[in-house]
Short mmCIF file of C-alpha atoms in Angstrom, two decimals:
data_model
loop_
_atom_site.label_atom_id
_atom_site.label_comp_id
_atom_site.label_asym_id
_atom_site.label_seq_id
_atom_site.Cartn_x
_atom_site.Cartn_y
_atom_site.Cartn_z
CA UNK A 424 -21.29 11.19 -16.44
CA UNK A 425 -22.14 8.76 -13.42
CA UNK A 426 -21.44 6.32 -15.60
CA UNK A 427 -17.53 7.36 -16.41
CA UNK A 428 -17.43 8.21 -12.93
CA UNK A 429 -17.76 4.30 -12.11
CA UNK A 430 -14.87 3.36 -14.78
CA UNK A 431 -12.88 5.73 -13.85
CA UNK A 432 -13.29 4.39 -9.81
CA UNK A 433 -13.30 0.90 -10.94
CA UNK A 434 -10.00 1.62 -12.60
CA UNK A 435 -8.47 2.83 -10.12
CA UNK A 436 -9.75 0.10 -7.73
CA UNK A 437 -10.91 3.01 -4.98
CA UNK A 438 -12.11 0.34 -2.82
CA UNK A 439 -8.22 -0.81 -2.26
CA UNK A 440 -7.39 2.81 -0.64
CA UNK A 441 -8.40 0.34 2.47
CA UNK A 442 -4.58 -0.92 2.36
CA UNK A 443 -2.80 1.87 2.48
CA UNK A 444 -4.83 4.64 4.27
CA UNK A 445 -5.37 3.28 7.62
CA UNK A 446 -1.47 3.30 7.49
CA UNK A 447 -1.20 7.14 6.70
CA UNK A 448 -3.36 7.52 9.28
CA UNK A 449 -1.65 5.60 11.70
CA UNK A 450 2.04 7.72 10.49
CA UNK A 451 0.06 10.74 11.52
CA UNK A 452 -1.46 9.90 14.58
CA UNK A 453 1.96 7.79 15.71
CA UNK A 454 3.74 10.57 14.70
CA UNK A 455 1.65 13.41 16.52
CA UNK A 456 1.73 11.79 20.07
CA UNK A 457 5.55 11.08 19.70
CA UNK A 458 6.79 14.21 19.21
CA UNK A 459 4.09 16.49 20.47
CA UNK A 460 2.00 14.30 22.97
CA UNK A 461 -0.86 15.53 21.03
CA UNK A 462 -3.74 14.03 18.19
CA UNK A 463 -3.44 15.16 14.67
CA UNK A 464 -5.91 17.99 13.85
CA UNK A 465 -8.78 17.60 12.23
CA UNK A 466 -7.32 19.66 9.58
CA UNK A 467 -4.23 18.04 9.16
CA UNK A 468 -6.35 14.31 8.74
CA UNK A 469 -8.56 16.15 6.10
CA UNK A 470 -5.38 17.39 4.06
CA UNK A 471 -4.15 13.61 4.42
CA UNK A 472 -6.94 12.53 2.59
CA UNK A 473 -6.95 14.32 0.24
CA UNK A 474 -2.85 13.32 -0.56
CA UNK A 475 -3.70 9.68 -0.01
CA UNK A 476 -6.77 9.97 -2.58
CA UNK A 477 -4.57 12.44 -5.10
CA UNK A 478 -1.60 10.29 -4.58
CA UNK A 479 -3.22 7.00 -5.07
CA UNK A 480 -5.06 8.05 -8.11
CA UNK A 481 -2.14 9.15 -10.10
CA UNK A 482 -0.07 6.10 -9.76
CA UNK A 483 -3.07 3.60 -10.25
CA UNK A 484 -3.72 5.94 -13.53
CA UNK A 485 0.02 5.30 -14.21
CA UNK A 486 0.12 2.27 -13.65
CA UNK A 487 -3.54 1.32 -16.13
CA UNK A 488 -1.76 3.69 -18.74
CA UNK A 489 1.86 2.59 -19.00
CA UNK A 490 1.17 -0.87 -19.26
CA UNK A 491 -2.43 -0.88 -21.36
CA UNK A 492 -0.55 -3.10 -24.03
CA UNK A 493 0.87 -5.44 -21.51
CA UNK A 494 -2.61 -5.32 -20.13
CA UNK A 495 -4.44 -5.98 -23.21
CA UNK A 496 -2.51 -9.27 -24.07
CA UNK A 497 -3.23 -10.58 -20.46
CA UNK A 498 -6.53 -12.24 -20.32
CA UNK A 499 -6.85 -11.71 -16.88
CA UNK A 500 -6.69 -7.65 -17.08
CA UNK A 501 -7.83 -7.20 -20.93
CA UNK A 502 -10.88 -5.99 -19.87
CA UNK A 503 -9.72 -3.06 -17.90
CA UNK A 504 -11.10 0.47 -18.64
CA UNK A 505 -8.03 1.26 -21.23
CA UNK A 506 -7.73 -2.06 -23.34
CA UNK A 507 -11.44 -2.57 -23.50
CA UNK A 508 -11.95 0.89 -24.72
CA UNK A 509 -13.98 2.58 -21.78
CA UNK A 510 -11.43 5.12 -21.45
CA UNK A 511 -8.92 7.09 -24.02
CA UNK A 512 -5.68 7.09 -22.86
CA UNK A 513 -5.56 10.89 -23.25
CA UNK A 514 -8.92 10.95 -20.37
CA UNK A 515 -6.60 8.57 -18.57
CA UNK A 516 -3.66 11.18 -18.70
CA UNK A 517 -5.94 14.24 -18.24
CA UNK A 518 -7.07 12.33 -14.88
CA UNK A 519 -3.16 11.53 -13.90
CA UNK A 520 -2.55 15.43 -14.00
CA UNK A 521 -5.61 16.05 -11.95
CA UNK A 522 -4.78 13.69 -9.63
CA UNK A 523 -1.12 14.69 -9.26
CA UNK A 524 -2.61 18.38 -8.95
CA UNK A 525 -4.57 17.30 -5.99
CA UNK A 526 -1.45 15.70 -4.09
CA UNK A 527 0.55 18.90 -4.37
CA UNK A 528 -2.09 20.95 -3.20
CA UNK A 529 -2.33 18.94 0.07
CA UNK A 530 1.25 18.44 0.30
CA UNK A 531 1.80 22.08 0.30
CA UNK A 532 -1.10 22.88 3.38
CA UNK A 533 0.53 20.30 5.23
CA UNK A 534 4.52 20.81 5.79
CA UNK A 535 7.22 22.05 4.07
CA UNK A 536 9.28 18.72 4.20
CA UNK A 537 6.74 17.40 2.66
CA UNK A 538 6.75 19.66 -0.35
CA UNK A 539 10.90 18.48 -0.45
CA UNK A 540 10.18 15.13 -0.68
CA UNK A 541 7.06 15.32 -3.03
CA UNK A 542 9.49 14.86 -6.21
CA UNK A 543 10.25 11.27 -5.06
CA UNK A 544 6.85 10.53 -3.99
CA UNK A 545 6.50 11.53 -7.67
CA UNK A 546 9.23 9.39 -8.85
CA UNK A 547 8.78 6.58 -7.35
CA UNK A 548 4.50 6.28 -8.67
CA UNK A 549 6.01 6.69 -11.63
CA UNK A 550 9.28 4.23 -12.17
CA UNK A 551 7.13 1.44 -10.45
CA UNK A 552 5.07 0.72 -12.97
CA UNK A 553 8.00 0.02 -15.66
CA UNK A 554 9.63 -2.31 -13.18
CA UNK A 555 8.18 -5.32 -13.75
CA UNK A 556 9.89 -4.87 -17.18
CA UNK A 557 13.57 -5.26 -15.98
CA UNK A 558 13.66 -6.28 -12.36
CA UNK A 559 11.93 -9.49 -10.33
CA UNK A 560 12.42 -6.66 -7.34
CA UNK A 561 9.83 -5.43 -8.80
CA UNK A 562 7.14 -6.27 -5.67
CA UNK A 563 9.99 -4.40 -3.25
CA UNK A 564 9.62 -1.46 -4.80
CA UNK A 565 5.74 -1.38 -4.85
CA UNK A 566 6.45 -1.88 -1.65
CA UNK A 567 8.67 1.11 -0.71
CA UNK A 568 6.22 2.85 -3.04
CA UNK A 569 2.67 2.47 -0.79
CA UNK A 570 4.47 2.56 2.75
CA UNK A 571 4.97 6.46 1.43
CA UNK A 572 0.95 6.31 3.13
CA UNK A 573 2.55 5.92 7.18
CA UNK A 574 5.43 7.84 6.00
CA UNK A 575 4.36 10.63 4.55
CA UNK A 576 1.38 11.29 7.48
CA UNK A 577 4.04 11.04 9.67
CA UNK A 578 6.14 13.57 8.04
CA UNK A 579 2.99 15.45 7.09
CA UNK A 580 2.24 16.12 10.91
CA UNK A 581 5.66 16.42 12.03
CA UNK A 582 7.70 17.70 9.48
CA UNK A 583 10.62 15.74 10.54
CA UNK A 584 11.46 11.86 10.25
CA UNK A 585 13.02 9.62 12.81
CA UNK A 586 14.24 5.98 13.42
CA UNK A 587 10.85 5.30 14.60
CA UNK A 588 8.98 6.57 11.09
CA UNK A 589 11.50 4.34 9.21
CA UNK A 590 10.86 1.41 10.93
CA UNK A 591 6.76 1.64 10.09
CA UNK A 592 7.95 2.57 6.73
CA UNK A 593 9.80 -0.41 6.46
CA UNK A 594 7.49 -2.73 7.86
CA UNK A 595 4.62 -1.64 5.71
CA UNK A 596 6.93 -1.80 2.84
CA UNK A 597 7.61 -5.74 3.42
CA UNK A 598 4.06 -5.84 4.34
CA UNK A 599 3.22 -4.68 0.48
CA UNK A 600 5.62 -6.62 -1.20
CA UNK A 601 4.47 -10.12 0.66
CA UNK A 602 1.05 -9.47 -0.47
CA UNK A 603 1.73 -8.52 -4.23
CA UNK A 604 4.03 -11.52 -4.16
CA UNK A 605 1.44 -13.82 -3.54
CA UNK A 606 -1.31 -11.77 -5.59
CA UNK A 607 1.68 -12.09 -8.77
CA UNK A 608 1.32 -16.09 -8.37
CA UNK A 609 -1.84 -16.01 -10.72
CA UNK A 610 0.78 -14.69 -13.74
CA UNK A 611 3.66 -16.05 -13.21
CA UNK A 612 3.31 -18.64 -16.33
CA UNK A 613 2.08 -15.34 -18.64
CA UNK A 614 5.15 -13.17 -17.33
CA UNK A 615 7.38 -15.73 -17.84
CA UNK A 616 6.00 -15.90 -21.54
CA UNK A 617 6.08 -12.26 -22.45
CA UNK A 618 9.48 -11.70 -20.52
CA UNK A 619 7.71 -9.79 -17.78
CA UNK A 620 10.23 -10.01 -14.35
CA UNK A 621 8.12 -10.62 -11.31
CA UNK A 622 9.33 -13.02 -8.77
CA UNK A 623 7.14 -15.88 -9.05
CA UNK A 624 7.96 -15.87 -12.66
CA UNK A 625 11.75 -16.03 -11.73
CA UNK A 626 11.77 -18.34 -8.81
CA UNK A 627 8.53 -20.18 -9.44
CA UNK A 628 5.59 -20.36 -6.92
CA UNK A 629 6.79 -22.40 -4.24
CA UNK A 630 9.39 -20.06 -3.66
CA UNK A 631 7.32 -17.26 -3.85
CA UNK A 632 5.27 -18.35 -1.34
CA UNK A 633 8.15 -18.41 1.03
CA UNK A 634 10.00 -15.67 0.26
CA UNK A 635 6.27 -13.62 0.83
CA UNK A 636 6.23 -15.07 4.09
CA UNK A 637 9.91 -14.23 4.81
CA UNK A 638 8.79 -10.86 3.55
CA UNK A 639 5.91 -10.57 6.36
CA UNK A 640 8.08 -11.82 8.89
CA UNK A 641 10.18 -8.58 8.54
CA UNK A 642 6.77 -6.96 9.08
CA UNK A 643 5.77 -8.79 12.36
CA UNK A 644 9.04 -8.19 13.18
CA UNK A 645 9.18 -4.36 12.49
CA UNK A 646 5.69 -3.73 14.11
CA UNK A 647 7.54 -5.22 17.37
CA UNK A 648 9.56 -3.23 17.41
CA UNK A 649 7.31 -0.28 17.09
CA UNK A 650 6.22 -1.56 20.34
CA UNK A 651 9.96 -1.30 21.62
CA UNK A 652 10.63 2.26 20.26
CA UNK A 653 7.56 3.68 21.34
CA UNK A 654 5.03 4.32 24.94
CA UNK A 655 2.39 2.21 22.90
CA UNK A 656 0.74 -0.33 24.95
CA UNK A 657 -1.32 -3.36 25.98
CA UNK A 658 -3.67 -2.35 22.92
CA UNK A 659 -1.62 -2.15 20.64
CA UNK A 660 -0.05 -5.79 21.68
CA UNK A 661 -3.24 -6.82 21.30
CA UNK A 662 -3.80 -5.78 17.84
CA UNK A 663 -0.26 -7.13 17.30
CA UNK A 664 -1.45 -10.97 18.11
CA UNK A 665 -4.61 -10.55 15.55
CA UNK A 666 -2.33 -8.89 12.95
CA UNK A 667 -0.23 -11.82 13.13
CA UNK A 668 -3.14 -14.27 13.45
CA UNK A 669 -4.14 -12.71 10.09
CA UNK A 670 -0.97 -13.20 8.77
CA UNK A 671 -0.82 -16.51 9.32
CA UNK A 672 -3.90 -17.27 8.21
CA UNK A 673 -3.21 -15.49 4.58
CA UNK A 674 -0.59 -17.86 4.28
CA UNK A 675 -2.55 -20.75 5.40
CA UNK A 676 -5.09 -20.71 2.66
CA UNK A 677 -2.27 -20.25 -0.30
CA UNK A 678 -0.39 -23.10 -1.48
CA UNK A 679 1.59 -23.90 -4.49
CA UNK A 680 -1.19 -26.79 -5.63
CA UNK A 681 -4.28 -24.29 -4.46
CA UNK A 682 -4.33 -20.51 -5.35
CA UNK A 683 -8.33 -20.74 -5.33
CA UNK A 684 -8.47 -18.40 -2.41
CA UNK A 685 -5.72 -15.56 -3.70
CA UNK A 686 -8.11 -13.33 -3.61
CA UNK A 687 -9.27 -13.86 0.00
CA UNK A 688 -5.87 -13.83 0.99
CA UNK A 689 -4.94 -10.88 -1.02
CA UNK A 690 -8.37 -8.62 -0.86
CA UNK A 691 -9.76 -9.11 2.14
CA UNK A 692 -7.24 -10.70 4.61
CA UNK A 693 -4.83 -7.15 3.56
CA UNK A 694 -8.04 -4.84 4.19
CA UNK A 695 -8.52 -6.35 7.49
CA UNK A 696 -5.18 -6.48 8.59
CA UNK A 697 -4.02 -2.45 7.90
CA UNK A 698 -7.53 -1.76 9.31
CA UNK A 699 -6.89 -3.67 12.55
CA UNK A 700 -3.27 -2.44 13.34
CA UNK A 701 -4.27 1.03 12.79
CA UNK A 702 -7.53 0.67 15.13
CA UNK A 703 -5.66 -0.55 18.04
CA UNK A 704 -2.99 1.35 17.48
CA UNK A 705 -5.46 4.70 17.24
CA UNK A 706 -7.11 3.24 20.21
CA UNK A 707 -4.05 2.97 22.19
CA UNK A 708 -2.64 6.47 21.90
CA UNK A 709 -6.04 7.81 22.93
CA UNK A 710 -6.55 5.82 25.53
CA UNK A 711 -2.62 7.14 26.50
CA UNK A 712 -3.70 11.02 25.41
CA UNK A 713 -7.01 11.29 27.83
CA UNK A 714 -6.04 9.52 30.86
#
């Protein structure tokens, strides 16, 4: 049992919740002392969880089970749970329900505008995964996709959405798509093969590359103006510079001739990054809420 417990966690790549949850928790928190000068409750963050975990399972199921053929031909990803045999794709479906189970569940103890927009949440895990088949968009929409995380805390403690939500939804949207951009680089001679649209296939590496920093440029730009929109601080300025230093850096170590470190870039720089932004932003509106 431990042992399917591991395949099932190592096909979902659990350890990656570190890119998208930090942003649901800073939606909530951002969201709570906007409109109610107030933290989230302890309640509320637990219910989060649980929708990030429930949320994040389902489409990472999704994702392992609608393209296990695709995945099977790559040599890259043939060993994943599915192709290699570790788990039946009806195990894989039975966990997809579970997990989709667990998201309504939370959505429903948190607010009722989140309940309303649960059926794109929905839609959206779900059409992502056959984009890649028509569309070299395809990394915009993952993106749109995982900044649901700081949009749907925020709505989740608010039950409302404003120009400020949007504009973290957006930036963690461009955020996601700059990343996978440069993560796709390592396939773009198989998807061009098989017909796969990604946009490294389409407009080759070099052009990847700056389109993903083009992309994160829209992100530094949108966290600004967070800044701008907001009573956030000093601290969060601060965690602005070593978001951007991050940023930079990510960039730095890819190059069309040298994708050696795409996995530092895309792994660990990412963790770091939503990690950091979240902490001084967290830190900030406490600091703000006790004094």
């Amino acid at each position: 049992m431990w042992n399917k417990v591991k395949i099932f966690l190592e096909m979902i790549k659990f350890e990656h919740t570190i890119f998208a949850l930090p942003f649901a928790f800073m939606g909530a928190v951002l969201g709570s002392v906007v409109q109610f000068d107030a933290l989230p409750s302890w309640a509320q963050i637990g219910w989060i969880i649980l929708a990030m975990v429930g949320a994040r399972s389902a489409a990472m199921g999704l994702n392992r089970l609608i393209d296990k053929a695709i995945d099977k031909k790559n040599p890259r990803t043939a060993n994943r749970a599915i192709p290699a045999g570790l788990l039946s794709s009806l195990e894989v479906l039975l966990f997809i329900v579970i997990s989709f189970a667990l998201l309504f569940w939370a959505a429903a103890n948190l607010s009722p505008l989140a309940m309303k927009l649960l059926p794109i949440a929905v839609f959206m895990t779900v059409i992502y995964s056959y984009t890649k088949r028509f569309t070299w968009a395809c990394h915009l929409i993952l993106g749109l996709t995982i900044a649901l995380a700081p949009l749907g805390g925020w709505v989740a403690v608010t039950g409302s959405i404003d120009w400020t939500a949007v504009v973290l939804y957006l930036s963690v949207a461009f955020w996601t798509a700059g990343f996978d951009v440069i993560y796709a680089c390592q396939d773009a001679d198989y998807d061009r093969k098989e017909g796969l649209h990604s946009i490294p296939s389409r407009f080759g590496i070099a052009r990847a590359l700056l389109l993903a920093r083009l992309f994160h440029v829209f992100t530094a730009v949108g966290l600004m103006c967070l800044f701008l929109m907001t009573n956030l601080s000093w601290w969060y300025l601060a965690g602005l510079v070593v978001s951007y230093v991050i940023m930079f850096y990510e960039h730095y170590i890819v190059s069309p001739n040298d994708l050696s470190k795409l996995n530092t870039a895309f792994f660990t720089m990412n963790g770091v990054l939503s990690v950091v932004v979240f902490s001084f932003t967290f830190l900030d509106l406490v600091v703000r809420y006790l004094w």
